[in-house]
Amino acid sequence: MSHEVVVIEGDGIGREVVPAAVEVLEALPVDFEFVKAEAGDAVQEATGEALPAETYDLAADADATLFGAAGETAADVILPLREAVDSFVNVRPAKAYPGVDAVRPETDVVFLRENTEGVYAGHEDRLSDDLSTLTRVVTSSASRELAEYACEFVEDGRGPAGDSDEGFTVAHKANVMRETDGRFREEVLAVAEERGVDADEELMDAFATKLPLDPSQYGVIVCPNLAGDVLSDLAAGLVGGLGLLPSANVGHDNALFEPVHGTAPDIAGEGIANPTAAILSAAMLLEYLGHVEEGQQVRDAVEGVLSDGPRTGDLGGGATTDEVTAAVLDRL
């Protein structure tokens, strides 16, 4: 069975790390049909549209999409792309690897982030020279859908501990945002109780203090949209940087995979970008499409390279993107 995967390199180092991930996928005994599409700053400058309708439609109709990064047009690209694949959860694992100089080597967590609402729903207004407003959107239906996914995630042993008894932590700010985060908290905890899944909770600011002090006390963390974005980046700092974090935007029948890092304009075009996050995103893509064994093979190869080298400059080495990719392919 062939899988149609849309490939959108985007801007900056996206044009370097996404081809590396595709090269890894091509080395596996899996039948892919790669369809290249464009989005981002360069497309905006050339056509007036950061996300052409053709790219949106390709992503909506494909089996999965692999995306790099967009620059100034990021909000105009990634938010509609997540809509195109009907994504309701953003999955962001943050794990420390042997051989990487991590602030907290014991870190191994997964953030499950609501992906459609909150302050990212796009309801902003400039009402006067002095006043701008932002409307936060939280629905019971989206909160429950995320919670159902979180329960299935831990029940299937997909959390860091691989133990369905571990449950998850809900990070929120319901003590201040009583109606919005209050609704989110109530619905997520209600679903967990209905499903018989253990769920505890933390105020997100307290969580931001506790995670760096002792990340081992957490496994799966369920968050509203903005909180999940910020807190997962905090976790990146504990494991060695954004160059190590993959992500999946999962919908009901489609998904989009992307490294968490941005375009890194300071090193774009120099051939020294770390391809790890993009390659690990490809591993998540494989697992999503049912190729669990091949996804694990990619993870094992990446972990071996991170442990023994070569490594790119962000991890203290001097290797190029191509050299790291070649080392992963050699292990495969």
Tab-separated table of C-alpha atoms in Angstrom:
chain	number	residue	atom	x	y	z
A	1	MET	CA	0.000	0.000	0.000
A	2	SER	CA	1.362	3.390	-1.012
A	3	HIS	CA	1.065	6.414	1.263
A	4	GLU	CA	0.740	9.887	-0.231
A	5	VAL	CA	2.784	12.326	1.844
A	6	VAL	CA	2.804	16.052	1.084
A	7	VAL	CA	6.225	17.605	1.685
A	8	ILE	CA	6.351	21.326	2.517
A	9	GLU	CA	9.869	22.532	3.239
A	10	GLY	CA	8.845	26.129	3.968
A	11	ASP	CA	11.502	28.690	4.840
A	12	GLY	CA	14.961	28.832	6.406
A	13	ILE	CA	16.349	25.564	7.691
A	14	GLY	CA	13.104	23.849	6.749
A	15	ARG	CA	14.626	23.562	3.295
A	16	GLU	CA	17.559	21.646	4.786
A	17	VAL	CA	16.040	19.420	7.472
A	18	VAL	CA	12.900	18.282	5.641
A	19	PRO	CA	14.897	16.817	2.724
A	20	ALA	CA	16.979	14.969	5.332
A	21	ALA	CA	13.816	13.478	6.828
A	22	VAL	CA	12.525	12.495	3.376
A	23	GLU	CA	15.855	10.818	2.629
A	24	VAL	CA	15.449	8.709	5.760
A	25	LEU	CA	11.886	7.753	4.824
A	26	GLU	CA	13.045	6.774	1.327
A	27	ALA	CA	15.598	4.398	2.834
A	28	LEU	CA	12.885	2.290	4.483
A	29	PRO	CA	10.898	-0.601	2.977
A	30	VAL	CA	7.727	1.505	2.930
A	31	ASP	CA	6.008	2.671	-0.250
A	32	PHE	CA	5.638	6.468	-0.237
A	33	GLU	CA	4.461	8.873	-2.900
A	34	PHE	CA	5.946	12.248	-2.022
A	35	VAL	CA	4.163	15.335	-3.349
A	36	LYS	CA	6.071	18.581	-2.971
A	37	ALA	CA	4.181	21.770	-2.143
A	38	GLU	CA	5.114	25.330	-1.198
A	39	ALA	CA	4.254	27.646	1.693
A	40	GLY	CA	5.892	30.410	3.704
A	41	ASP	CA	7.589	33.771	3.316
A	42	ALA	CA	9.092	33.137	-0.116
A	43	VAL	CA	5.738	32.056	-1.515
A	44	GLN	CA	4.072	35.099	0.053
A	45	GLU	CA	6.597	37.374	-1.656
A	46	ALA	CA	6.206	35.647	-5.008
A	47	THR	CA	2.442	35.113	-5.111
A	48	GLY	CA	0.881	37.229	-2.373
A	49	GLU	CA	-0.266	34.078	-0.524
A	50	ALA	CA	1.720	32.425	2.244
A	51	LEU	CA	-0.368	29.254	1.917
A	52	PRO	CA	-1.635	28.744	-1.645
A	53	ALA	CA	-5.008	27.025	-1.967
A	54	GLU	CA	-3.316	24.209	-3.898
A	55	THR	CA	-1.047	23.449	-0.927
A	56	TYR	CA	-3.976	23.532	1.491
A	57	ASP	CA	-5.955	21.111	-0.678
A	58	LEU	CA	-3.003	18.756	-1.116
A	59	ALA	CA	-2.510	18.552	2.657
A	60	ALA	CA	-6.228	18.029	3.226
A	61	ASP	CA	-6.379	15.129	0.745
A	62	ALA	CA	-3.069	13.367	1.560
A	63	ASP	CA	-2.448	10.550	4.026
A	64	ALA	CA	-0.038	12.787	5.945
A	65	THR	CA	2.037	15.956	5.576
A	66	LEU	CA	5.643	16.659	6.537
A	67	PHE	CA	6.278	20.378	7.132
A	68	GLY	CA	9.458	22.297	7.923
A	69	ALA	CA	8.993	25.855	9.161
A	70	ALA	CA	7.699	29.265	8.114
A	71	GLY	CA	9.117	32.647	9.033
A	72	GLU	CA	7.096	35.847	9.408
A	73	THR	CA	4.096	34.130	7.839
A	74	ALA	CA	4.084	31.261	10.362
A	75	ALA	CA	0.590	32.021	11.699
A	76	ASP	CA	-0.732	32.245	8.144
A	77	VAL	CA	0.727	28.842	7.302
A	78	ILE	CA	0.698	26.441	10.223
A	79	LEU	CA	-2.706	27.343	11.669
A	80	PRO	CA	-4.542	26.769	8.356
A	81	LEU	CA	-2.487	23.617	7.716
A	82	ARG	CA	-3.590	22.227	11.068
A	83	GLU	CA	-7.137	23.040	10.017
A	84	ALA	CA	-6.578	21.310	6.665
A	85	VAL	CA	-5.739	18.011	8.380
A	86	ASP	CA	-8.560	18.500	10.926
A	87	SER	CA	-6.049	18.401	13.756
A	88	PHE	CA	-7.435	18.526	17.292
A	89	VAL	CA	-4.309	17.556	19.268
A	90	ASN	CA	-0.657	18.524	19.024
A	91	VAL	CA	1.649	15.793	20.342
A	92	ARG	CA	5.062	17.025	21.511
A	93	PRO	CA	7.481	14.605	23.168
A	94	ALA	CA	10.527	16.039	24.959
A	95	LYS	CA	13.167	13.482	25.853
A	96	ALA	CA	16.794	13.711	26.948
A	97	TYR	CA	19.133	11.406	25.013
A	98	PRO	CA	22.433	9.769	26.002
A	99	GLY	CA	25.355	11.772	24.680
A	100	VAL	CA	23.487	15.068	24.684
A	101	ASP	CA	24.447	17.653	27.285
A	102	ALA	CA	21.004	18.057	28.853
A	103	VAL	CA	20.150	20.283	31.802
A	104	ARG	CA	17.923	17.494	33.137
A	105	PRO	CA	18.990	14.117	31.682
A	106	GLU	CA	16.034	12.409	33.398
A	107	THR	CA	13.495	14.353	31.308
A	108	ASP	CA	11.052	12.191	29.357
A	109	VAL	CA	7.635	13.814	28.934
A	110	VAL	CA	4.929	14.155	26.294
A	111	PHE	CA	2.697	17.205	25.922
A	112	LEU	CA	-0.786	16.709	24.479
A	113	ARG	CA	-1.898	20.182	23.492
A	114	GLU	CA	-5.363	21.280	22.411
A	115	ASN	CA	-4.832	22.436	18.845
A	116	THR	CA	-7.825	24.483	17.675
A	117	GLU	CA	-8.892	26.965	20.333
A	118	GLY	CA	-7.678	29.201	23.127
A	119	VAL	CA	-5.992	32.458	22.209
A	120	TYR	CA	-4.828	30.923	18.925
A	121	ALA	CA	-8.380	30.876	17.576
A	122	GLY	CA	-7.548	34.175	15.863
A	123	HIS	CA	-10.159	36.519	17.331
A	124	GLU	CA	-8.104	39.705	17.738
A	125	ASP	CA	-9.176	43.305	17.239
A	126	ARG	CA	-7.534	46.722	17.374
A	127	LEU	CA	-10.364	48.883	18.660
A	128	SER	CA	-8.515	52.185	18.999
A	129	ASP	CA	-5.074	53.749	19.072
A	130	ASP	CA	-4.891	52.636	22.694
A	131	LEU	CA	-6.845	49.392	22.872
A	132	SER	CA	-6.518	45.926	21.372
A	133	THR	CA	-8.478	42.841	22.416
A	134	LEU	CA	-8.103	39.084	22.144
A	135	THR	CA	-10.995	36.680	22.627
A	136	ARG	CA	-10.165	33.280	24.113
A	137	VAL	CA	-12.269	30.364	22.907
A	138	VAL	CA	-12.767	27.135	24.867
A	139	THR	CA	-15.497	24.595	24.134
A	140	SER	CA	-16.549	21.510	26.021
A	141	SER	CA	-16.493	19.467	22.809
A	142	ALA	CA	-12.861	20.247	21.932
A	143	SER	CA	-11.743	19.787	25.536
A	144	ARG	CA	-13.440	16.396	25.741
A	145	GLU	CA	-12.017	15.309	22.390
A	146	LEU	CA	-8.501	16.074	23.617
A	147	ALA	CA	-9.226	14.236	26.873
A	148	GLU	CA	-10.486	11.151	25.013
A	149	TYR	CA	-7.268	11.124	22.981
A	150	ALA	CA	-5.193	11.529	26.161
A	151	CYS	CA	-6.966	8.588	27.785
A	152	GLU	CA	-6.382	6.392	24.732
A	153	PHE	CA	-2.764	7.572	24.618
A	154	VAL	CA	-1.992	6.408	28.155
A	155	GLU	CA	-4.220	3.316	27.939
A	156	ASP	CA	-2.236	2.175	24.894
A	157	GLY	CA	1.044	2.647	26.765
A	158	ARG	CA	2.245	5.436	24.474
A	159	GLY	CA	3.374	7.620	27.363
A	160	PRO	CA	7.048	7.814	28.405
A	161	ALA	CA	6.719	5.074	31.021
A	162	GLY	CA	4.768	2.832	28.658
A	163	ASP	CA	2.460	2.045	31.574
A	164	SER	CA	-1.286	2.549	31.236
A	165	ASP	CA	-1.544	3.008	35.017
A	166	GLU	CA	0.487	6.213	34.930
A	167	GLY	CA	-2.358	8.488	33.764
A	168	PHE	CA	-1.714	12.146	32.954
A	169	THR	CA	-1.404	15.635	34.434
A	170	VAL	CA	-3.712	18.495	33.442
A	171	ALA	CA	-1.878	21.855	33.408
A	172	HIS	CA	-4.211	24.852	33.531
A	173	LYS	CA	-4.859	28.269	35.077
A	174	ALA	CA	-8.456	27.776	36.160
A	175	ASN	CA	-7.916	29.722	39.373
A	176	VAL	CA	-7.748	32.927	37.304
A	177	MET	CA	-9.405	32.083	33.956
A	178	ARG	CA	-12.373	30.497	35.658
A	179	GLU	CA	-14.752	30.265	32.726
A	180	THR	CA	-12.302	29.201	30.002
A	181	ASP	CA	-9.620	27.161	31.740
A	182	GLY	CA	-12.279	26.227	34.271
A	183	ARG	CA	-14.321	24.604	31.496
A	184	PHE	CA	-11.211	22.931	30.054
A	185	ARG	CA	-10.203	21.515	33.444
A	186	GLU	CA	-13.709	20.269	34.264
A	187	GLU	CA	-14.195	18.499	30.949
A	188	VAL	CA	-10.780	16.844	30.830
A	189	LEU	CA	-11.014	15.579	34.407
A	190	ALA	CA	-14.589	14.395	33.809
A	191	VAL	CA	-13.549	12.308	30.802
A	192	ALA	CA	-10.637	10.822	32.757
A	193	GLU	CA	-13.016	9.824	35.553
A	194	GLU	CA	-15.481	8.314	33.060
A	195	ARG	CA	-12.691	6.295	31.452
A	196	GLY	CA	-11.122	5.241	34.736
A	197	VAL	CA	-7.824	6.946	33.915
A	198	ASP	CA	-5.775	8.534	36.695
A	199	ALA	CA	-5.488	12.293	36.240
A	200	ASP	CA	-3.957	14.879	38.529
A	201	GLU	CA	-3.636	18.608	37.946
A	202	GLU	CA	-1.206	21.505	38.293
A	203	LEU	CA	-1.564	25.229	37.859
A	204	MET	CA	0.517	25.956	34.791
A	205	ASP	CA	2.761	28.504	36.513
A	206	ALA	CA	3.500	26.064	39.333
A	207	PHE	CA	4.151	23.396	36.707
A	208	ALA	CA	6.664	25.732	35.009
A	209	THR	CA	8.590	25.842	38.294
A	210	LYS	CA	8.311	22.150	39.195
A	211	LEU	CA	9.195	20.713	35.780
A	212	PRO	CA	12.788	22.066	35.677
A	213	LEU	CA	13.345	21.131	39.324
A	214	ASP	CA	12.218	17.521	38.922
A	215	PRO	CA	10.950	16.463	35.471
A	216	SER	CA	10.812	12.823	36.559
A	217	GLN	CA	7.548	13.495	38.422
A	218	TYR	CA	5.721	14.029	35.106
A	219	GLY	CA	4.921	11.839	32.113
A	220	VAL	CA	1.983	12.893	29.935
A	221	ILE	CA	0.798	16.493	30.291
A	222	VAL	CA	-2.528	17.687	28.870
A	223	CYS	CA	-2.685	21.437	28.163
A	224	PRO	CA	-4.736	24.188	26.569
A	225	ASN	CA	-3.293	25.542	23.326
A	226	LEU	CA	-1.002	28.393	24.420
A	227	ALA	CA	0.115	26.624	27.608
A	228	GLY	CA	1.134	23.557	25.631
A	229	ASP	CA	3.128	25.685	23.215
A	230	VAL	CA	5.043	27.518	25.934
A	231	LEU	CA	5.548	24.653	28.379
A	232	SER	CA	6.825	22.249	25.720
A	233	ASP	CA	9.426	24.851	24.714
A	234	LEU	CA	10.430	25.045	28.362
A	235	ALA	CA	10.940	21.286	28.312
A	236	ALA	CA	13.088	21.663	25.188
A	237	GLY	CA	15.525	23.696	27.234
A	238	LEU	CA	15.891	20.789	29.651
A	239	VAL	CA	16.837	18.214	27.000
A	240	GLY	CA	19.246	20.142	24.768
A	241	GLY	CA	17.196	22.545	22.684
A	242	LEU	CA	14.435	22.807	20.111
A	243	GLY	CA	16.539	20.942	17.564
A	244	LEU	CA	15.551	17.709	19.320
A	245	LEU	CA	11.765	18.140	19.511
A	246	PRO	CA	9.434	16.602	16.914
A	247	SER	CA	5.675	17.038	16.870
A	248	ALA	CA	2.497	15.636	15.362
A	249	ASN	CA	-0.735	17.476	14.596
A	250	VAL	CA	-3.249	14.638	14.661
A	251	GLY	CA	-6.707	14.696	13.136
A	252	HIS	CA	-9.358	12.036	12.697
A	253	ASP	CA	-8.185	10.809	9.284
A	254	ASN	CA	-5.097	12.892	8.575
A	255	ALA	CA	-2.076	14.362	10.322
A	256	LEU	CA	0.748	16.859	9.887
A	257	PHE	CA	4.250	16.379	11.286
A	258	GLU	CA	6.782	19.132	11.943
A	259	PRO	CA	9.887	19.890	13.989
A	260	VAL	CA	9.098	22.288	16.826
A	261	HIS	CA	11.967	24.624	15.925
A	262	GLY	CA	11.493	27.577	13.577
A	263	THR	CA	13.370	28.779	10.519
A	264	ALA	CA	16.638	29.654	12.360
A	265	PRO	CA	17.534	32.466	9.928
A	266	ASP	CA	20.930	32.949	11.585
A	267	ILE	CA	22.158	29.599	10.225
A	268	ALA	CA	19.812	29.017	7.290
A	269	GLY	CA	21.639	28.052	4.114
A	270	GLU	CA	24.877	27.114	5.873
A	271	GLY	CA	24.182	23.367	5.918
A	272	ILE	CA	24.707	23.026	9.659
A	273	ALA	CA	21.102	22.745	10.908
A	274	ASN	CA	20.299	19.862	13.210
A	275	PRO	CA	17.993	17.446	11.320
A	276	THR	CA	17.111	15.423	14.445
A	277	ALA	CA	13.697	16.995	15.125
A	278	ALA	CA	12.636	16.626	11.494
A	279	ILE	CA	13.792	12.994	11.338
A	280	LEU	CA	12.025	12.194	14.619
A	281	SER	CA	8.906	13.857	13.177
A	282	ALA	CA	9.246	11.420	10.278
A	283	ALA	CA	9.379	8.579	12.824
A	284	MET	CA	6.101	9.823	14.285
A	285	LEU	CA	4.676	9.934	10.751
A	286	LEU	CA	5.660	6.302	10.234
A	287	GLU	CA	3.976	5.240	13.455
A	288	TYR	CA	0.845	7.189	12.589
A	289	LEU	CA	0.624	5.363	9.249
A	290	GLY	CA	0.925	2.007	10.997
A	291	HIS	CA	4.630	1.339	10.452
A	292	VAL	CA	5.505	1.112	14.138
A	293	GLU	CA	8.551	-1.117	13.688
A	294	GLU	CA	10.090	1.168	11.070
A	295	GLY	CA	9.364	4.197	13.243
A	296	GLN	CA	11.238	2.586	16.113
A	297	GLN	CA	14.125	1.742	13.789
A	298	VAL	CA	14.423	5.424	12.915
A	299	ARG	CA	14.308	6.396	16.596
A	300	ASP	CA	16.996	3.856	17.430
A	301	ALA	CA	19.210	5.128	14.614
A	302	VAL	CA	18.789	8.745	15.736
A	303	GLU	CA	19.502	7.872	19.365
A	304	GLY	CA	22.646	6.018	18.325
A	305	VAL	CA	23.920	9.021	16.385
A	306	LEU	CA	23.082	11.389	19.236
A	307	SER	CA	24.987	9.129	21.623
A	308	ASP	CA	28.084	8.454	19.533
A	309	GLY	CA	28.124	11.339	17.076
A	310	PRO	CA	28.494	13.054	14.758
A	311	ARG	CA	26.598	16.026	16.189
A	312	THR	CA	25.746	19.469	14.855
A	313	GLY	CA	26.939	22.695	16.461
A	314	ASP	CA	23.873	23.200	18.660
A	315	LEU	CA	24.827	19.967	20.438
A	316	GLY	CA	28.494	20.833	20.800
A	317	GLY	CA	29.759	19.156	17.626
A	318	GLY	CA	30.911	20.371	14.259
A	319	ALA	CA	29.024	18.146	11.837
A	320	THR	CA	26.913	19.279	8.921
A	321	THR	CA	23.284	18.425	8.306
A	322	ASP	CA	24.329	15.994	5.582
A	323	GLU	CA	26.887	14.270	7.818
A	324	VAL	CA	24.346	13.668	10.583
A	325	THR	CA	21.773	12.431	8.067
A	326	ALA	CA	24.342	10.081	6.522
A	327	ALA	CA	25.141	8.693	9.977
A	328	VAL	CA	21.454	7.992	10.628
A	329	LEU	CA	21.136	6.285	7.244
A	330	ASP	CA	24.232	4.207	7.947
A	331	ARG	CA	22.704	2.939	11.187
A	332	LEU	CA	19.449	2.134	9.402
